[in-house]
Short mmCIF file of C-alpha atoms in Angstrom, two decimals:
data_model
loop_
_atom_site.label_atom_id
_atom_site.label_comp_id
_atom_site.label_asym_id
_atom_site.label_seq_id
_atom_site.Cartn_x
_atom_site.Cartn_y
_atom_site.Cartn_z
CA UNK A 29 -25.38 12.48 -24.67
CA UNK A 30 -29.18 12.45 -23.97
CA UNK A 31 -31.38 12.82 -20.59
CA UNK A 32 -32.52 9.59 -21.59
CA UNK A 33 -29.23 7.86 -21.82
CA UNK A 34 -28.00 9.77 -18.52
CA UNK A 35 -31.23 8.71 -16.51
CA UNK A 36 -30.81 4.66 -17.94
CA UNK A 37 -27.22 4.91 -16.67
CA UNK A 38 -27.62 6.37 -13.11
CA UNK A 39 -30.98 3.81 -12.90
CA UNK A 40 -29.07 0.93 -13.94
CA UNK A 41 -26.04 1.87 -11.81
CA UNK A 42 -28.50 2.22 -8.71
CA UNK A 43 -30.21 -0.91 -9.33
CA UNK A 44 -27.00 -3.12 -9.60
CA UNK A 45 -25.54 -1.23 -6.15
CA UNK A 46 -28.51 -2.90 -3.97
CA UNK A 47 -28.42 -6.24 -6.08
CA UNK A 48 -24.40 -6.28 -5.13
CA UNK A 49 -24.67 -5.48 -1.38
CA UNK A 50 -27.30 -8.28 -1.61
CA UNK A 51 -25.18 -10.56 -3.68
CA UNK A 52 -22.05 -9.73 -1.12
CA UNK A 53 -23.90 -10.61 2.30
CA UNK A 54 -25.05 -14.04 0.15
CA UNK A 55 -21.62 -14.92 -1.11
CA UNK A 56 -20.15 -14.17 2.96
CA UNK A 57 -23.19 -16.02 4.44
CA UNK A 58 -22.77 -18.94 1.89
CA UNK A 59 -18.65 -19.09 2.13
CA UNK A 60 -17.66 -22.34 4.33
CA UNK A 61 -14.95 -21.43 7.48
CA UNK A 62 -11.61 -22.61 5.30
CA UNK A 63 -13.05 -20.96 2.24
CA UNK A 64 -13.57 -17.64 4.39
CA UNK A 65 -10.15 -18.16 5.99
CA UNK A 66 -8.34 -18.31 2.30
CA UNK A 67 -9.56 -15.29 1.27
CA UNK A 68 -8.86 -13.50 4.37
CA UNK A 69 -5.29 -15.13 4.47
CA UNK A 70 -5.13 -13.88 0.67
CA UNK A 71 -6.15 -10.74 1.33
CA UNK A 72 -3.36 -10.28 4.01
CA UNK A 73 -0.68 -11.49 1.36
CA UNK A 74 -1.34 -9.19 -0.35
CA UNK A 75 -1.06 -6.32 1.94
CA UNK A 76 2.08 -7.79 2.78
CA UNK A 77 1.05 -9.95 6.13
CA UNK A 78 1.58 -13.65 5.38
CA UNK A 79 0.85 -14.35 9.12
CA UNK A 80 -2.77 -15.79 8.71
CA UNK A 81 -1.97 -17.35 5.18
CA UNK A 82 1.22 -19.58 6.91
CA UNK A 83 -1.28 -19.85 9.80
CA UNK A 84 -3.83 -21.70 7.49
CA UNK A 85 -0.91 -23.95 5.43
CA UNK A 86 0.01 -24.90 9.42
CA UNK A 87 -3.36 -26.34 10.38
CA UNK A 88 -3.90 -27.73 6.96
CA UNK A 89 -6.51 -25.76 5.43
CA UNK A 90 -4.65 -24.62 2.51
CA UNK A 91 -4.64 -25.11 -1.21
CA UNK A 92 -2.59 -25.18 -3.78
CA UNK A 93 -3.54 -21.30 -4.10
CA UNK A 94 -2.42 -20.40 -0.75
CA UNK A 95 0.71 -22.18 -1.50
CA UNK A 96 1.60 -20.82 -4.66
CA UNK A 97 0.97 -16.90 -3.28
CA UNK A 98 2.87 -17.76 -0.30
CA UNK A 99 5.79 -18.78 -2.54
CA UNK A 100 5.68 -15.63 -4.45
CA UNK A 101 5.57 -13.80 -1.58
CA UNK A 102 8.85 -15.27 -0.11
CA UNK A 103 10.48 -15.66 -3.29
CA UNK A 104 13.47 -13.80 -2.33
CA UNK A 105 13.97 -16.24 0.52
CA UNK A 106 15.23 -19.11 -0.69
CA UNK A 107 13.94 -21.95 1.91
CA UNK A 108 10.58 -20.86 2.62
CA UNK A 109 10.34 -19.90 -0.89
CA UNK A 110 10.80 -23.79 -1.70
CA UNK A 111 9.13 -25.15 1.13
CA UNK A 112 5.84 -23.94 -0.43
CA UNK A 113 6.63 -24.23 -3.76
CA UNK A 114 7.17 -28.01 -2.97
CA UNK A 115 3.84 -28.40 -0.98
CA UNK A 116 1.55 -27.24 -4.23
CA UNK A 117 0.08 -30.55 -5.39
CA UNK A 118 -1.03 -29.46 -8.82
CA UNK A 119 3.04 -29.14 -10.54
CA UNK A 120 1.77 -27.42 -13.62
CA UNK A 121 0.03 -24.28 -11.66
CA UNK A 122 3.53 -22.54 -11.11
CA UNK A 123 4.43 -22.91 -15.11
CA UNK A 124 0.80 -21.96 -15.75
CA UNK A 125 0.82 -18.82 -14.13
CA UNK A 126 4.59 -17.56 -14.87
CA UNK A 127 3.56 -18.61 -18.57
CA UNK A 128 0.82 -15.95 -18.75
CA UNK A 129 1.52 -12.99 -21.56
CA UNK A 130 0.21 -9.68 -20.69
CA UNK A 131 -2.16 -7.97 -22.93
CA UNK A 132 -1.99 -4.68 -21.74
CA UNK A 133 -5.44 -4.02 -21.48
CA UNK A 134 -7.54 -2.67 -18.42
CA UNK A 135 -11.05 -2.27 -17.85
CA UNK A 136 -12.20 0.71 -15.81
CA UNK A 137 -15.81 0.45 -14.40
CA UNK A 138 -17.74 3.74 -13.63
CA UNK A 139 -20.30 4.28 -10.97
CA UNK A 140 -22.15 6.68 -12.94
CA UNK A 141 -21.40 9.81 -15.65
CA UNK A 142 -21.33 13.20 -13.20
CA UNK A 143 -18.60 15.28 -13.43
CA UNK A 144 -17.43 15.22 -9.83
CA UNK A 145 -14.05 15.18 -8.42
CA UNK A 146 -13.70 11.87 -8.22
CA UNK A 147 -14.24 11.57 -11.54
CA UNK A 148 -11.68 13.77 -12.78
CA UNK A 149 -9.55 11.80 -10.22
CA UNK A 150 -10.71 8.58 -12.64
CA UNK A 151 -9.81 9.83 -16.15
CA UNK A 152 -6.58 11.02 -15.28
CA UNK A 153 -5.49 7.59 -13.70
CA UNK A 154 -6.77 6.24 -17.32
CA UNK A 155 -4.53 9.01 -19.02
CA UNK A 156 -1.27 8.01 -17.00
CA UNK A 157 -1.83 4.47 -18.25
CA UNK A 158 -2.94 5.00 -22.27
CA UNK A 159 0.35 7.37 -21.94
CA UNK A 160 2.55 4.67 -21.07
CA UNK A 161 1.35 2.34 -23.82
CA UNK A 162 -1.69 0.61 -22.00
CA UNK A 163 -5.19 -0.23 -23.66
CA UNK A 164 -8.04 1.26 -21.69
CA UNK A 165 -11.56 -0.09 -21.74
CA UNK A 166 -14.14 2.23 -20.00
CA UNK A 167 -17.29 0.37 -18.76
CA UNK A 168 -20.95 1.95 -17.90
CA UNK A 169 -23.92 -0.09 -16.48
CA UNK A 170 -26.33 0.36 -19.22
CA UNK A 171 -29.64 -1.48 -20.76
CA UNK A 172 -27.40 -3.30 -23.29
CA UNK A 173 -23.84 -5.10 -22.74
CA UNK A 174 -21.33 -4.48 -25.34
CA UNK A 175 -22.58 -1.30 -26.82
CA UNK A 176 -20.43 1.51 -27.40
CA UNK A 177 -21.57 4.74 -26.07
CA UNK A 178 -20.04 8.53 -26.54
CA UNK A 179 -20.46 9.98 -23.10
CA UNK A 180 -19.77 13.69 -22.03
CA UNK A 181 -18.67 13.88 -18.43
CA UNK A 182 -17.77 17.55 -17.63
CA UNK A 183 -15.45 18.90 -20.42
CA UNK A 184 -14.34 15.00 -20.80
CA UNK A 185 -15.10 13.26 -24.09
CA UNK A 186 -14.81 9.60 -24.26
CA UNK A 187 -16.77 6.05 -25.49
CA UNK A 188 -17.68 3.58 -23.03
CA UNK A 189 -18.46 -0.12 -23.34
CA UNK A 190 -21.98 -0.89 -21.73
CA UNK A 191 -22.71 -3.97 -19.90
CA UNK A 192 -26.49 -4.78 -18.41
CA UNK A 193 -25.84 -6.72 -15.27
CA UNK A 194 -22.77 -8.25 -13.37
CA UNK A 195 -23.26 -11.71 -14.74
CA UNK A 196 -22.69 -10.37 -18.90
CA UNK A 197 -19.22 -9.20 -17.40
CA UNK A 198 -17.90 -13.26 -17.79
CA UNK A 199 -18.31 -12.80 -21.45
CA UNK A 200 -15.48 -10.02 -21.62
CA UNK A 201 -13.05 -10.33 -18.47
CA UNK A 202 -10.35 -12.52 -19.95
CA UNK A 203 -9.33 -10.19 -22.32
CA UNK A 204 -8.09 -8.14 -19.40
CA UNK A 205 -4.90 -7.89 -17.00
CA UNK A 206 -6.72 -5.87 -14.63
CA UNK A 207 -9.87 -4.35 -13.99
CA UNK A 208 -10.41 -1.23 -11.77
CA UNK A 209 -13.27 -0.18 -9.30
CA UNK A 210 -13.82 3.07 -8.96
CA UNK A 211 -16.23 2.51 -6.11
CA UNK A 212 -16.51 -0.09 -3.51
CA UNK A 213 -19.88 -1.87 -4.45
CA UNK A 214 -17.48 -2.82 -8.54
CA UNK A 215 -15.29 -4.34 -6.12
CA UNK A 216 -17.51 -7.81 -5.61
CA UNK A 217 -18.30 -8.62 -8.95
CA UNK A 218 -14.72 -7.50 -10.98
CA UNK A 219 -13.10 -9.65 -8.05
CA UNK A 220 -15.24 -12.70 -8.86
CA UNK A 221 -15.23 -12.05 -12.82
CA UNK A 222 -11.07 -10.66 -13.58
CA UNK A 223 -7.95 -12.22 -12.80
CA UNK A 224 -6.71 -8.85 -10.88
CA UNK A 225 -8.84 -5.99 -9.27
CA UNK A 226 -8.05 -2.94 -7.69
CA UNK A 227 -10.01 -0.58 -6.36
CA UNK A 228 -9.07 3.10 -6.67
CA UNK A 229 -11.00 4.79 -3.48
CA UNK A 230 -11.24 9.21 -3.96
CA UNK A 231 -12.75 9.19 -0.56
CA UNK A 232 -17.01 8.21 -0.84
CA UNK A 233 -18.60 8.99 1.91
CA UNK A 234 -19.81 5.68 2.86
CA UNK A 235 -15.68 4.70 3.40
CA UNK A 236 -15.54 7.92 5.75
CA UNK A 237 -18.36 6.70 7.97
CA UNK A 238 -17.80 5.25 11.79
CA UNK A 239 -21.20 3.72 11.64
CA UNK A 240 -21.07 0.32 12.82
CA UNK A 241 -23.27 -0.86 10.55
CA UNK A 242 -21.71 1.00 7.19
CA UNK A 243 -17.91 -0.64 8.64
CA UNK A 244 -19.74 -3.49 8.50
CA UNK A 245 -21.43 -3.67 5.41
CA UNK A 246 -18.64 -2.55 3.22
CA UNK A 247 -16.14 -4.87 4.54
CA UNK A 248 -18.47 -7.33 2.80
CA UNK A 249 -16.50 -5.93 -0.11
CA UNK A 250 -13.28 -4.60 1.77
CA UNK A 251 -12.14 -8.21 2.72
CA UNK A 252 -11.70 -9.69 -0.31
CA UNK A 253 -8.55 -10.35 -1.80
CA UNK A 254 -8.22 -7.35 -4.03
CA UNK A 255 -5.45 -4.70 -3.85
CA UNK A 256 -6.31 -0.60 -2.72
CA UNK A 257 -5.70 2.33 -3.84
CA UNK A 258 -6.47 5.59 -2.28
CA UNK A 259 -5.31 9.59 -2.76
CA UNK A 260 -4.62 10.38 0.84
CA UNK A 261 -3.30 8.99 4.09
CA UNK A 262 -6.37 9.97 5.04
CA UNK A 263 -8.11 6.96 3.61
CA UNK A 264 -5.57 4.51 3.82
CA UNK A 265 -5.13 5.41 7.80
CA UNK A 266 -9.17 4.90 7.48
CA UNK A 267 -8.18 1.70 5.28
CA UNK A 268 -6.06 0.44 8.08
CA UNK A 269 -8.23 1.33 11.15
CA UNK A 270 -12.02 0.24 9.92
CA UNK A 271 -10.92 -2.67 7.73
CA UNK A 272 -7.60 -4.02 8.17
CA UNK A 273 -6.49 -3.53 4.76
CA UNK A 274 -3.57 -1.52 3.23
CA UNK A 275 -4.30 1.31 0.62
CA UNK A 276 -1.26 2.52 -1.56
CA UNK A 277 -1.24 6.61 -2.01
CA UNK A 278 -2.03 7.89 -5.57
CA UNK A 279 -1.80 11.81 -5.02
CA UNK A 280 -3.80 14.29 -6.80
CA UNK A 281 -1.60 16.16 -8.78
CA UNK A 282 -2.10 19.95 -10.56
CA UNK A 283 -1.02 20.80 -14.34
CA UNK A 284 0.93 23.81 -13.84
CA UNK A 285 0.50 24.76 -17.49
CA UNK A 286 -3.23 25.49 -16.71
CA UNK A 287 -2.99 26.40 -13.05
CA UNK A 288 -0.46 28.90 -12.70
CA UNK A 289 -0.08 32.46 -12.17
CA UNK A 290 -1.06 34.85 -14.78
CA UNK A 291 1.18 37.85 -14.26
CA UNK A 292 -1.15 39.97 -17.13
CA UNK A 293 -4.02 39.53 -14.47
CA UNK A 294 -4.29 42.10 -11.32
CA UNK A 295 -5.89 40.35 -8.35
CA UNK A 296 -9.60 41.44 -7.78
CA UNK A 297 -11.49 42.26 -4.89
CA UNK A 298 -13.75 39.33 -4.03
CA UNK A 299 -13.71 35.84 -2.14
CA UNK A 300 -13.75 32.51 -4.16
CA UNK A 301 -15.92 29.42 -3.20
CA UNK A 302 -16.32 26.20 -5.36
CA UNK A 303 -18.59 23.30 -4.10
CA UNK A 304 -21.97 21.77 -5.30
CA UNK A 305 -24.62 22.89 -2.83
CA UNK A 306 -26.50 19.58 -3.37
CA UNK A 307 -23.50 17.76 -1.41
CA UNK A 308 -23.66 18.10 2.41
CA UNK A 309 -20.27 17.49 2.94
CA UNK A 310 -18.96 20.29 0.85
CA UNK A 311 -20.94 22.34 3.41
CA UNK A 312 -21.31 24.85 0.65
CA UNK A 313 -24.25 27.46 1.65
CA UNK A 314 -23.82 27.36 5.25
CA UNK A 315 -20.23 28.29 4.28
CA UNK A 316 -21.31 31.44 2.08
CA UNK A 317 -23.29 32.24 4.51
CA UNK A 318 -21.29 33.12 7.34
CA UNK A 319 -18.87 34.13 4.71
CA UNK A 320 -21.38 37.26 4.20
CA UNK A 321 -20.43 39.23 7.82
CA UNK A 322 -16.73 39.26 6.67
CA UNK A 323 -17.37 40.03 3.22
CA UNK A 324 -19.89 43.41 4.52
CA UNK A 325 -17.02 44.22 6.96
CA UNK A 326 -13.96 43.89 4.12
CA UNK A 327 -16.80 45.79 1.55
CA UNK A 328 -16.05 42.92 -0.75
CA UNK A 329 -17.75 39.99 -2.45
CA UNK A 330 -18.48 36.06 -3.06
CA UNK A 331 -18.13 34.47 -6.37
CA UNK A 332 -19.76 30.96 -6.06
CA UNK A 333 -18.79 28.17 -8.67
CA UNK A 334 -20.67 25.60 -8.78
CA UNK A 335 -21.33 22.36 -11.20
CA UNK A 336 -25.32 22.77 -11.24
CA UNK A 337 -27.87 25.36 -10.36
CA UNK A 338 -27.44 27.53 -7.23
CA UNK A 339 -29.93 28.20 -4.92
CA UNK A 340 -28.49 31.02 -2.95
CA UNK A 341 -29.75 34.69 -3.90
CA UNK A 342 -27.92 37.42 -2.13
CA UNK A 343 -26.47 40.66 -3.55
CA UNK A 344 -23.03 40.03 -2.30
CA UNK A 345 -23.27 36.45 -4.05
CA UNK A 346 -22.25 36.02 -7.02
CA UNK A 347 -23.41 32.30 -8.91
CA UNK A 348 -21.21 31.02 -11.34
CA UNK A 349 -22.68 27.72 -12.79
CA UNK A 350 -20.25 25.40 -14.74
CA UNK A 351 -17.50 27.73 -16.35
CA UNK A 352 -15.09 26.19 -18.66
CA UNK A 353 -11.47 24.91 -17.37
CA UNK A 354 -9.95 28.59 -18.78
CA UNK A 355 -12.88 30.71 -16.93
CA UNK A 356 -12.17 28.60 -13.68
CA UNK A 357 -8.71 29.32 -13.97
CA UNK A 358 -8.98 33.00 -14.35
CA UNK A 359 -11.57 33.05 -11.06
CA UNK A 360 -8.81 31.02 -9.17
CA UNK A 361 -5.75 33.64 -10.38
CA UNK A 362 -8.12 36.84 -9.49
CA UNK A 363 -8.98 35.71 -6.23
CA UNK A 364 -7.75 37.50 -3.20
CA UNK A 365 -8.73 34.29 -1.45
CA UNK A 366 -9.94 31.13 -1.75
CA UNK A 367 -12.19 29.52 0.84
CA UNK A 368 -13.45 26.06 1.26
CA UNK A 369 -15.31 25.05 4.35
CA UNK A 370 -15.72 21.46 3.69
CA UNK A 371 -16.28 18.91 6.33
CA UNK A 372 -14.76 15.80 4.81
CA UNK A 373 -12.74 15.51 1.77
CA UNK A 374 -10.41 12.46 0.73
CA UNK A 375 -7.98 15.06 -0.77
CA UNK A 376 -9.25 18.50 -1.93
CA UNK A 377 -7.88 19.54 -4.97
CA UNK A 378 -9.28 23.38 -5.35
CA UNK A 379 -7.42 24.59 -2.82
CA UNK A 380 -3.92 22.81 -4.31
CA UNK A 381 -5.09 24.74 -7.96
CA UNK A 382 -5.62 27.81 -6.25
CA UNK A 383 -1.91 27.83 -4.20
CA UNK A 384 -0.79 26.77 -7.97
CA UNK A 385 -2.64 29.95 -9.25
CA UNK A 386 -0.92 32.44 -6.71
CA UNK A 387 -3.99 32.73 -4.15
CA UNK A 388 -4.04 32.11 -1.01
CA UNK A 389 -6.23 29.41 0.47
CA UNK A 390 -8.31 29.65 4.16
CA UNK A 391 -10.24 25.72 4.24
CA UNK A 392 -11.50 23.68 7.09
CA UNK A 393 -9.76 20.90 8.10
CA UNK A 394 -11.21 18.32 6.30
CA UNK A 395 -8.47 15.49 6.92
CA UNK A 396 -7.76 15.18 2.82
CA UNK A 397 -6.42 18.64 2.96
CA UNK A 398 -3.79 17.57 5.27
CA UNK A 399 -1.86 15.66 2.61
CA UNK A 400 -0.41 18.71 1.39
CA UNK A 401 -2.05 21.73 3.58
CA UNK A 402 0.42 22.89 6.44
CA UNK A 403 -1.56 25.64 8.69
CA UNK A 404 0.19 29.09 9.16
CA UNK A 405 2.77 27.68 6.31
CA UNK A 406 1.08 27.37 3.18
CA UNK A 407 -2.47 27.62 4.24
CA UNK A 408 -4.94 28.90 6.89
CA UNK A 409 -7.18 26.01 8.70
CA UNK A 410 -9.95 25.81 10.75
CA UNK A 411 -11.96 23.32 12.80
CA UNK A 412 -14.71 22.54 10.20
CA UNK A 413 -17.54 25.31 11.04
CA UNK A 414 -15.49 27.51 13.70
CA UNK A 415 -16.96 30.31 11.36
CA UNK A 416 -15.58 32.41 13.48
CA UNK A 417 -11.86 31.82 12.70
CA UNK A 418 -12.72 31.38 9.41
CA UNK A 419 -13.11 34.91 9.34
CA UNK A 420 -10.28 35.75 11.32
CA UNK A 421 -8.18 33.77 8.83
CA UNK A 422 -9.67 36.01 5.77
CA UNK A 423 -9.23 39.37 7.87
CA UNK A 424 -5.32 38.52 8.32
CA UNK A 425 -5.46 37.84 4.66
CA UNK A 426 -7.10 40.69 3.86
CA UNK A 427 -4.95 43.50 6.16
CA UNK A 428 -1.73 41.55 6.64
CA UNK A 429 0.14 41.95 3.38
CA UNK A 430 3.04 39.81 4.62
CA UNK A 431 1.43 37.24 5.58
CA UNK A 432 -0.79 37.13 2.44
CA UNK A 433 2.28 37.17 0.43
CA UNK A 434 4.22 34.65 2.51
CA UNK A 435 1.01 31.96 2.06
CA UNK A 436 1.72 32.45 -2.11
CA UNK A 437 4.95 32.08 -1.58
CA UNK A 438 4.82 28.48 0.16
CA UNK A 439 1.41 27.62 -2.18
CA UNK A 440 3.20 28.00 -4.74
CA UNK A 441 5.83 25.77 -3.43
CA UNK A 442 3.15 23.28 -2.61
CA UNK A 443 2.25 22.92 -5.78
CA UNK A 444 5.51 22.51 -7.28
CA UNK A 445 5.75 19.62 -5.19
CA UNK A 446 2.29 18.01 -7.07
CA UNK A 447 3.29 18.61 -10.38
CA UNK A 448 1.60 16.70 -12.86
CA UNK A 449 4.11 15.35 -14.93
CA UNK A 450 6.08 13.75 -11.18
CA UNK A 451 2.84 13.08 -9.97
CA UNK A 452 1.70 11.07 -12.85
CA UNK A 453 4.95 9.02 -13.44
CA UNK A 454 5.11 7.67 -9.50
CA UNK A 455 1.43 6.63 -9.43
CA UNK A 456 2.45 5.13 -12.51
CA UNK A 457 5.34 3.61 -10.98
CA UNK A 458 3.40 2.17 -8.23
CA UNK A 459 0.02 0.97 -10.33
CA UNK A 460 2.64 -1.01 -12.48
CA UNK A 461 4.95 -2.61 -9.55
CA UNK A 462 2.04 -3.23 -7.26
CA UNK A 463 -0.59 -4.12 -9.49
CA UNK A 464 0.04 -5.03 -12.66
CA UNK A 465 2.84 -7.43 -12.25
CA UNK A 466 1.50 -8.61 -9.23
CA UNK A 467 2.10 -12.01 -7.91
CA UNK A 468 -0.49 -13.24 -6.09
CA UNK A 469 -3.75 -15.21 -7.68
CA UNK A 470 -7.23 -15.52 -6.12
CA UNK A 471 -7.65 -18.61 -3.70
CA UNK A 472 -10.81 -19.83 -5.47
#
């Protein structure tokens, strides 16, 4: 893959996120009041809350596709379940939906072709469902629709389908069951464009924010009747309390048959980081840097991996640009300790790779963490940049050999619990229950 074709992707991909939140705020300033309350009413439905769709059938705003969702959704109670079955005006829609075959096939949209976390996060939820029998269609914003390009993203291989603008998407959508967005601003135009849509959130930073005005712009894209997905309780508590919406969990998990502990390998006498510089909320190099007291004091060092060029010269430092999945491993199972000072994260899956690997782990609290991390059990926190405990945790790690080995001990654990293979096979589970086979159709 080219500069060329990497720069026409992220320039496309930027151009059609401002044309969406434009096209959103039109589409919300142009719905009328009963159209807004229908997909509001839908979107509740399908979170489970059939309050403000039976609120709208009451005062007689409905339609037949408020009916029909409301008598899926009480179709294990038998009177409701016919008292809105018999109020749908159009008698064909109910055989006309139940008659549907499934194809199989999904259509995953990416938001661009870096190798981040979220992105890993991405092709493994398109792994899980090719391994139980599914057709997956990846989709990049391109200059061209319905070319077929061979991307490299990281160490991942793969062909995507392009498309040049939202509106070329009609001329593919129904040959899908389901299309996923992998960040908010896919959410308006797969919604109006595929039967089903879920969005898969790995915790952007725009979702994280309190800013009145960034609540308010992405539930522009939040409230519509799509379902959520999310990796944490962290976002779908954020989910819940910003924009009223549920968000299933769909851990992270670790492959123990790459992470794992490498009894061949003696541990080695240096402190492990791993974070991109370039992103301010991995907090990277003001992390390493008051990593560098400790490390003088301990007469030990810093090995840095990071994804792209580092811009942090010190003798103690150590820069380790992009290694390969087997030279990562080894860093993580040589490690006397791993250290990540983010200050948000939806999840953070280094530190779960490096329990996995034997090591132990000293990370902020950076919410994510807290799906799996237990402080003084399997981990050490910190309040994100409280430097100073940070280096209290790695001195008790350092000169406390019991406590050091207790920390593997429960990491280890920990990652048992994440295992790929269980991992995999519930978010499966859910994706398929949930999603898939879900009842509900979109109110206009």
């Amino acid at each position: 893959m080219n500069t060329s074709t990497i720069t026409a992707i992220h320039k496309k991909a930027q151009l059609l996120f401002q044309q969406r939140i434009k096209d959103a705020n039109t589409f919300w300033s142009n719905v009328s009041e009963e159209e807004a309350q229908h997909l509001i009413g839908t979107s509740r439905l399908i979170d489970g809350d059939s309050k403000f769709a039976e609120k709208v059938v009451k005062l007689h705003k409905h339609n037949d596709a408020i009916l029909y969702n409301l008598y899926k959704h009480y179709e294990n109670s038998t009177k409701k379940r016919n008292y809105y079955k018999n109020g749908i005006v159009n008698k064909k829609l109910i055989k006309e939906e139940e008659g549907k075959a499934l194809t199989k096939k999904i259509a995953v949209f990416l938001p661009h072709v870096s190798w981040t976390g979220g992105m890993k996060m991405i092709f493994t939820l398109g792994d899980i469902l090719k391994h139980k029998g599914y057709h997956i269609d990846y989709y990049i914003p391109y200059n061209s629709t319905g070319e077929i390009l061979n991307l490299e993203v990281g160490p991942i291989s793969l062909q995507a389908i392009t498309y040049e603008n939202d509106s070329s998407i009609q001329s593919f959508s129904s040959q899908y069951d389901l299309a996923i967005a992998t960040y908010w601003d896919l959410i308006f135009p797969l919604y109006q464009n595929f039967k089903k849509t879920v969005h898969f959130g790995q915790g952007d930073y725009n979702t994280f924010s309190n800013k009145p005005e960034k609540i308010k712009m992405l539930q522009l894209f939040y409230s519509l009747p799509v379902h959520h997905m999310g990796v944490s309780s962290f976002l779908t508590d954020i989910m819940r309390q910003n924009y009223n919406r549920k968000s299933w969990i769909v851990p992270c998990s670790v492959n123990l048959n790459k992470f794992n502990v490498n009894k061949n390998l003696e541990k080695e006498n240096y402190i492990l980081v791993i974070g991109n510089a370039s992103n301010i909320y991995k907090n990277t190099k003001e992390t390493i840097e008051n990593l560098l007291p400790i490390a003088e004091k301990l007469n030990t060092h810093i090995k840095w991996v990071t994804p792209t060029e580092g811009e942090f010269n010190h003798h103690l430092v150590e820069t380790i640009i992009n290694p390969s999945q087997a030279e990562l491993v080894r860093l993580l199972q040589k490690a006397k300790v791993l250290v990540n000072g983010s200050l948000i994260e939806a999840f953070s899956l280094p530190p779960l790779e490096a329990m996995a690997c034997g090591t132990p782990v000293v990370a902020s609290n950076s919410m994510g963490i807290l799906q799996y991390a237990v402080n003084a059990k399997n981990i050490l926190l910190f309040p994100f940049k409280n430097y100073e405990l940070m280096r209290e945790h790695i001195s008790t790690i350092y000169t406390k050999p019991e406590i050091e080995l207790s920390l593997i001990k429960e990491g280890l654990e920990t990652a048992r619990d994440y295992e790929e293979g269980a991992i995999n096979e519930m978010n499966f589970e859910l994706i398929e229950n949930e999603f898939l086979v879900s009842r509900f159709i979109k109110p206009f």
